Tab-separated table of C-alpha atoms and ligand atoms in Angstrom:
chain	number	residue	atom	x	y	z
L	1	UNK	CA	137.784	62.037	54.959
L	2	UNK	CA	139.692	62.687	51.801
L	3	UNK	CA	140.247	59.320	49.746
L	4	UNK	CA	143.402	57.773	49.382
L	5	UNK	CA	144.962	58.313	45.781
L	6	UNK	CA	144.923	55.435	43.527
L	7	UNK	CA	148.007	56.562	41.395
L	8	UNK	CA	150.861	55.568	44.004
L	9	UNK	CA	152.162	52.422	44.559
L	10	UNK	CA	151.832	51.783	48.216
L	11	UNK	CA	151.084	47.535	47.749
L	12	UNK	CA	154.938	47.625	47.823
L	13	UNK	CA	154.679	46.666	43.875
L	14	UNK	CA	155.726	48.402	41.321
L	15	UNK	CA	153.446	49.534	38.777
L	16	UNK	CA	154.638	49.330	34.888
L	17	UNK	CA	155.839	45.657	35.646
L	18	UNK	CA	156.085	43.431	32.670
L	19	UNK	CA	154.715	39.993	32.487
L	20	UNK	CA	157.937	37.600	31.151
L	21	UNK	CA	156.511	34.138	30.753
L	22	UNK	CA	156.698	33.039	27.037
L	23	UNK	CA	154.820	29.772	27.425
L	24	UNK	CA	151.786	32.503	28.212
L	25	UNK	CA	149.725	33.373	25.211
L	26	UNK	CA	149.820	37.037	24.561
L	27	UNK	CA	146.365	37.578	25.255
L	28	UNK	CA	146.517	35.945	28.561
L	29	UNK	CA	150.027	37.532	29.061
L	30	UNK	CA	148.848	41.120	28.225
L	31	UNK	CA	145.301	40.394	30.514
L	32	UNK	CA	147.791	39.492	33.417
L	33	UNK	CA	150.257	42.366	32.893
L	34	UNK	CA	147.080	45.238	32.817
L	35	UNK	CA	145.776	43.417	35.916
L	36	UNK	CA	149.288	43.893	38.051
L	37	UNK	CA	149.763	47.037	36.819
L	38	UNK	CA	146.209	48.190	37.167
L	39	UNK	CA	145.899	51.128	40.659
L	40	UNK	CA	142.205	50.334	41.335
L	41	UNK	CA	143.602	46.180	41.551
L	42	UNK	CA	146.238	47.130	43.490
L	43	UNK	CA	143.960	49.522	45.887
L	44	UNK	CA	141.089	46.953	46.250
L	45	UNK	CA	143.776	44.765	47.390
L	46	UNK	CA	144.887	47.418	50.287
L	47	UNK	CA	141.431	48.341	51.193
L	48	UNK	CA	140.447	44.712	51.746
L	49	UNK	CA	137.945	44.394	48.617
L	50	UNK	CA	137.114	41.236	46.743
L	51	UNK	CA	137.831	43.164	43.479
L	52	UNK	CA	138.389	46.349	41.663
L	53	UNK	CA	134.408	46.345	40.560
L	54	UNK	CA	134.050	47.939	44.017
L	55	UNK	CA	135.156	51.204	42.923
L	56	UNK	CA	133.024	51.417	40.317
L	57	UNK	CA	129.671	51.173	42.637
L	58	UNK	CA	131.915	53.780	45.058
L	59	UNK	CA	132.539	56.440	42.694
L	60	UNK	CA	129.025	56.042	40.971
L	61	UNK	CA	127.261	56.591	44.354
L	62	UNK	CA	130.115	59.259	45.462
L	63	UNK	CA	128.975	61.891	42.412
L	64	UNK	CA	124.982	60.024	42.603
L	65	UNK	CA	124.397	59.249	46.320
L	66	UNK	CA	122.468	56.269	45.746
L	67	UNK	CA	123.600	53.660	49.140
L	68	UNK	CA	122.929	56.515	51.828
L	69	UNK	CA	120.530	55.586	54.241
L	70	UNK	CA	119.849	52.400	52.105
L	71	UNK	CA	117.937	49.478	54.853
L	72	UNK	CA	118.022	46.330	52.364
L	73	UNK	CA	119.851	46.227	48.987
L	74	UNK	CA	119.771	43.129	46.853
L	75	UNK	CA	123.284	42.323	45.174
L	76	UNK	CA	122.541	40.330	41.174
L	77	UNK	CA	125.845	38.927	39.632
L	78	UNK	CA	127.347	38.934	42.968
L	79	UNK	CA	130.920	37.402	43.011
L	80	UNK	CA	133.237	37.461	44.158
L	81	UNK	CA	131.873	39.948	46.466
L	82	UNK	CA	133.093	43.825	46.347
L	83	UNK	CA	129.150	45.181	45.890
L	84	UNK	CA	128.219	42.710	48.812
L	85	UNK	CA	131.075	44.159	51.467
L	86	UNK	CA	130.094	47.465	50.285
L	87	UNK	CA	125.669	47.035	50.772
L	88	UNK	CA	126.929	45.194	54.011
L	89	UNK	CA	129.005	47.760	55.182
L	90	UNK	CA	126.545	50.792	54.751
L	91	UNK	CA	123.219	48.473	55.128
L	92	UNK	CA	124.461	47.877	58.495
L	93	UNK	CA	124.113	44.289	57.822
L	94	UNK	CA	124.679	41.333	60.112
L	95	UNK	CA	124.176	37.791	60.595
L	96	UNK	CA	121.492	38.347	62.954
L	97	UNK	CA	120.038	41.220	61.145
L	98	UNK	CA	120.946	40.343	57.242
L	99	UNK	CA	120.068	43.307	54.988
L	100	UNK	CA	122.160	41.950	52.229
L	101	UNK	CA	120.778	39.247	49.473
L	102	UNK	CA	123.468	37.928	46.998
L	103	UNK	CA	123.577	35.971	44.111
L	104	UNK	CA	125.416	34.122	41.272
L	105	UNK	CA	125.939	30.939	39.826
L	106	UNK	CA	129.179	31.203	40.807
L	107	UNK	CA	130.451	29.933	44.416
L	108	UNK	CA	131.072	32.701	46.428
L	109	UNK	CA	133.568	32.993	50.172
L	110	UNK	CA	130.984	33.890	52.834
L	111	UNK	CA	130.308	37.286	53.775
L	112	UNK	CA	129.159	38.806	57.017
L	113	UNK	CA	125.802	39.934	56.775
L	114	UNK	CA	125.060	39.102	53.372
L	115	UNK	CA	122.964	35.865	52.389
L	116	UNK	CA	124.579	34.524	49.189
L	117	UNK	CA	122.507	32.309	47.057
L	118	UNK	CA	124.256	30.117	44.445
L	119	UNK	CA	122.221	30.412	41.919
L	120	UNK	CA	120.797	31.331	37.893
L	121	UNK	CA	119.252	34.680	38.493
L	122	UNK	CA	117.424	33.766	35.302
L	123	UNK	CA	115.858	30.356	37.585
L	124	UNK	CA	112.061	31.113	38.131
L	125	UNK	CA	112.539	30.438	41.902
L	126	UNK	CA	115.091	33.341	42.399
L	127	UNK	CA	112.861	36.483	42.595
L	128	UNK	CA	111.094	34.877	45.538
L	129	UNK	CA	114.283	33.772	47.534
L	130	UNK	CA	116.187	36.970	46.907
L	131	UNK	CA	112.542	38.199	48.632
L	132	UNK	CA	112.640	35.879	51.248
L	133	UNK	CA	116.454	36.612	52.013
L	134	UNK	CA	116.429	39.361	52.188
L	135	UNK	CA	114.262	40.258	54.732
L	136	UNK	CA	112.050	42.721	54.028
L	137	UNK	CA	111.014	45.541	50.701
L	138	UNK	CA	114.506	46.276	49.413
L	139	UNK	CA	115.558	50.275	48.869
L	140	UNK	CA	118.445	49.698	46.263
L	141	UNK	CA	118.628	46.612	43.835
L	142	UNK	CA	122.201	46.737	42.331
L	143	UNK	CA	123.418	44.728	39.254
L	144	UNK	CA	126.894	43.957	37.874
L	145	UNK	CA	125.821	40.616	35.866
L	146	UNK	CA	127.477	39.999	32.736
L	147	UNK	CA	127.073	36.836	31.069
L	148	UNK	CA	130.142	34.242	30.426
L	149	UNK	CA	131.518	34.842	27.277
L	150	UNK	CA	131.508	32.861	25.005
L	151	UNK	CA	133.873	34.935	21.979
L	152	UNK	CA	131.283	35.635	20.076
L	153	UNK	CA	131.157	39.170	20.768
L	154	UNK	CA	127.567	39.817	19.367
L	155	UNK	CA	125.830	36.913	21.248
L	156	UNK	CA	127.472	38.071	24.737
L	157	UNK	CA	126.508	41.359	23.930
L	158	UNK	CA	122.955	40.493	23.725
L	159	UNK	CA	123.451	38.143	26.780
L	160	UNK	CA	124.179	40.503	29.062
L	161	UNK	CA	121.446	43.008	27.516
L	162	UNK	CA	119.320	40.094	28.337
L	163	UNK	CA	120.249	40.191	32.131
L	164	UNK	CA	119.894	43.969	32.208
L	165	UNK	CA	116.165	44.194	31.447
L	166	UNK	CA	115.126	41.130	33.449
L	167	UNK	CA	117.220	42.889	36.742
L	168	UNK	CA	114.891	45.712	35.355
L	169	UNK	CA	111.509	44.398	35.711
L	170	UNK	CA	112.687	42.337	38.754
L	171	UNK	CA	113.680	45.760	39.946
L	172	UNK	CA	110.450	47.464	39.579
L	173	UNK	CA	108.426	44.305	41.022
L	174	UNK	CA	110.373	44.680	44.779
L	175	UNK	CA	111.857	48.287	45.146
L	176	UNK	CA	110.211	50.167	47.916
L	177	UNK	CA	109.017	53.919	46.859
L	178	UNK	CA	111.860	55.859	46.559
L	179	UNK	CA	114.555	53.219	45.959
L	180	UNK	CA	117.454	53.097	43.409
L	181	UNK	CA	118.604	50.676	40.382
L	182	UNK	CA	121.724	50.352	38.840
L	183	UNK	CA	122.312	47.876	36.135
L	184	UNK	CA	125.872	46.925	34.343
L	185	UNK	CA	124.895	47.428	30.765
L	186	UNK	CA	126.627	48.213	27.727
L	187	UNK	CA	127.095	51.499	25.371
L	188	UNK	CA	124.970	52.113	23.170
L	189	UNK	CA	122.947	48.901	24.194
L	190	UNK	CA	120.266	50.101	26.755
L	191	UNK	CA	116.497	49.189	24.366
L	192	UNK	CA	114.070	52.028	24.082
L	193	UNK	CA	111.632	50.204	25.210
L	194	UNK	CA	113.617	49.183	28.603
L	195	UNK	CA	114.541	53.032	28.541
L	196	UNK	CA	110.752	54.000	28.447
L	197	UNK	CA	109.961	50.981	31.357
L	198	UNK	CA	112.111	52.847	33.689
L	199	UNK	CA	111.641	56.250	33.054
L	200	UNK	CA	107.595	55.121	33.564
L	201	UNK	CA	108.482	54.241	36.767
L	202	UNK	CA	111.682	56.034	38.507
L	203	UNK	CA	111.890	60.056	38.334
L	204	UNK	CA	115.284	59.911	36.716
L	205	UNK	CA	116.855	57.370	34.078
L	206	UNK	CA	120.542	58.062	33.245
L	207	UNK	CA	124.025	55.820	31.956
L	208	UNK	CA	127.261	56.126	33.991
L	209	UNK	CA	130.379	55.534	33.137
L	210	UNK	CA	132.585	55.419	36.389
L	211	UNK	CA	136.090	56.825	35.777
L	212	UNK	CA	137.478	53.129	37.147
L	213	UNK	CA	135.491	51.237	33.955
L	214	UNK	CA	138.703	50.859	31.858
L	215	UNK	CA	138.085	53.247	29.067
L	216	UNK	CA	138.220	50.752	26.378
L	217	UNK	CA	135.646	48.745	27.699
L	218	UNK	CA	132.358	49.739	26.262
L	219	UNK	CA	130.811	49.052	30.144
L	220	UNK	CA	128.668	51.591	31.062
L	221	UNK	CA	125.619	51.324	34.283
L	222	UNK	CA	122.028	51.963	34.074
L	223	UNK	CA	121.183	54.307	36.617
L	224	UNK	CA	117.263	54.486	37.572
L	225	UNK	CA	117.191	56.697	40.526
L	226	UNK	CA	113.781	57.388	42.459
L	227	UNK	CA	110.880	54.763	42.034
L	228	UNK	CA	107.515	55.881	42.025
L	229	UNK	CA	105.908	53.102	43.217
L	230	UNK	CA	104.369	50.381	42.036
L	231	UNK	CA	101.877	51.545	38.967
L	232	UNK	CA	99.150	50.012	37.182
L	233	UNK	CA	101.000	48.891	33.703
L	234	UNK	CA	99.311	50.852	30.837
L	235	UNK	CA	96.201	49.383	29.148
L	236	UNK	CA	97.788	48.518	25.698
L	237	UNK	CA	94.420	47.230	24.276
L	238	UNK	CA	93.467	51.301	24.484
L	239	UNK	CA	96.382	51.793	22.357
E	1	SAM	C1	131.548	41.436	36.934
E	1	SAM	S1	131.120	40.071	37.917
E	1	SAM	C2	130.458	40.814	39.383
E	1	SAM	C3	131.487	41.446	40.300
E	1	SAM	C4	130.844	41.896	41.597
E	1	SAM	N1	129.991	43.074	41.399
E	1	SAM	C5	131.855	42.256	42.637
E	1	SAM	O1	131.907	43.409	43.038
E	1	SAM	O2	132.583	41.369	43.093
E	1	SAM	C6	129.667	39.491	37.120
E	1	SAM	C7	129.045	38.288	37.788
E	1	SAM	O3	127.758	38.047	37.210
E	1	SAM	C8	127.494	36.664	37.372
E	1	SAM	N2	126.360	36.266	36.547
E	1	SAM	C9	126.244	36.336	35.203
E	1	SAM	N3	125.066	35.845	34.805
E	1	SAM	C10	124.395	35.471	35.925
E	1	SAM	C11	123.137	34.883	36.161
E	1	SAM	N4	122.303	34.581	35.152
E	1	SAM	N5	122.759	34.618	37.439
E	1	SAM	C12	123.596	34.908	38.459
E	1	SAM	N6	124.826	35.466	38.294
E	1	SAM	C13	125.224	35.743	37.046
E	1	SAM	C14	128.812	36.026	36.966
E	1	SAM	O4	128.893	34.706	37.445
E	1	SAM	C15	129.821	36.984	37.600
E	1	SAM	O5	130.271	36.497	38.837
């Protein structure tokens, strides 16, 4: 089925509108104006998604076919929810069967077929009740996390790094042979040594930059396609 375009303006709003209010800072005032006038906004909002983010897991599995035939796929940095409709939707997920673990500190609107737990992904307890929610050995663990910001452009930076390699090595502790990670991560940020984890243990290790990241974001996702299978962790003391 060929996708809809995400050029014309068929929310009924026009794109190119300008945002008037003065009281507004301009920051705030030019955030809100690229937000109205941004297609994938305006599309998520006529294909029923809780945010834009959904078309970057779309196109990323359109050109690297990651969700097909996908059983259980745990959601990290969940809300407000696009990833989640999109695992539930090809997981086949449902309240009686849920395929579909979520979470983030954040509150999140219920989903069908998706268990949503409110909570630090960085909390010791969360591996285990991602585990338990889940249902069963996951096939694709999928991460958008990015940590709050707090200004300081280095210390999110590494923040977010942070969240990458622990969604990493929570990654290769519950895929099932053969199953996929994707991790939001930043450009030139990915750490050798997380580099050299993953391409260890999954046949191919590359960064994506979906055409709907904004372009002057320095987003880009950790792709880690194929897991081996859970491996004996090199003897460093032979080293
Ligand atoms: C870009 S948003 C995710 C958007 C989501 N993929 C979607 O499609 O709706 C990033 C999310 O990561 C969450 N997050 C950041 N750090 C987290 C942590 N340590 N534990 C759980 N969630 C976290 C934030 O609260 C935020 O909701």
């Amino acid at each position: 089925m060929a996708k809809p375009t995400i050029a014309g303006n068929r929310t009924g709003r026009k794109l190119g509108q300008r945002v008037k209010n003065k009281k507004m800072k301009a920051s705030s005032r030019q955030w809100l104006q690229r937000h109205i006038n941004d297609p994938y906004v305006q599309r998520a909002q006529l294909e029923g998604y809780r945010a834009r983010a959904a078309f970057k897991l779309l196109e990323i599995d359109e050109k690297h076919n990651i969700l097909k035939g996908a059983r259980r796929i745990i959601d990290l940095g969940a809300a407000p929810g696009s990833w989640s409709q999109i695992a539930a939707k090809v997981t086949g997920s449902t309240d009686e069967d849920i395929r579909v673990a979520a979470i983030d500190f954040l509150e999140m609107d219920q989903l069908p077929g998706v268990k949503i737990l409110q909570l630090d992904f960085l909390d010791p307890s969360a591996p285990a009740q991602l585990i338990e929610a889940v249902g069963g050995t996951p096939d694709v663990v999928i991460s958008d996390m990015a940590a709050p910001t707090t200004g300081h452009h280095r210390t999110d930076h590494l923040r977010t790094m942070h969240l990458c390699e622990v969604a990493a090595h929570f990654a290769v502790q519950v895929l099932g042979e053969g199953g996929h990670f994707l991790a939001k991560t930043f450009q030139g940020g990915t750490e050798r040594d997380l580099l050299n984890m993953l391409k260890r243990h999954f046949k191919q290790v590359v960064h994506v930059k979906p055409p709907s990241s904004r372009a002057e974001s320095v987003e880009m996702f950790l792709l880690a396609k194929g897991f081996k299978g859970r491996q004996p962790e090199p003897d460093i003391s032979e080293a």
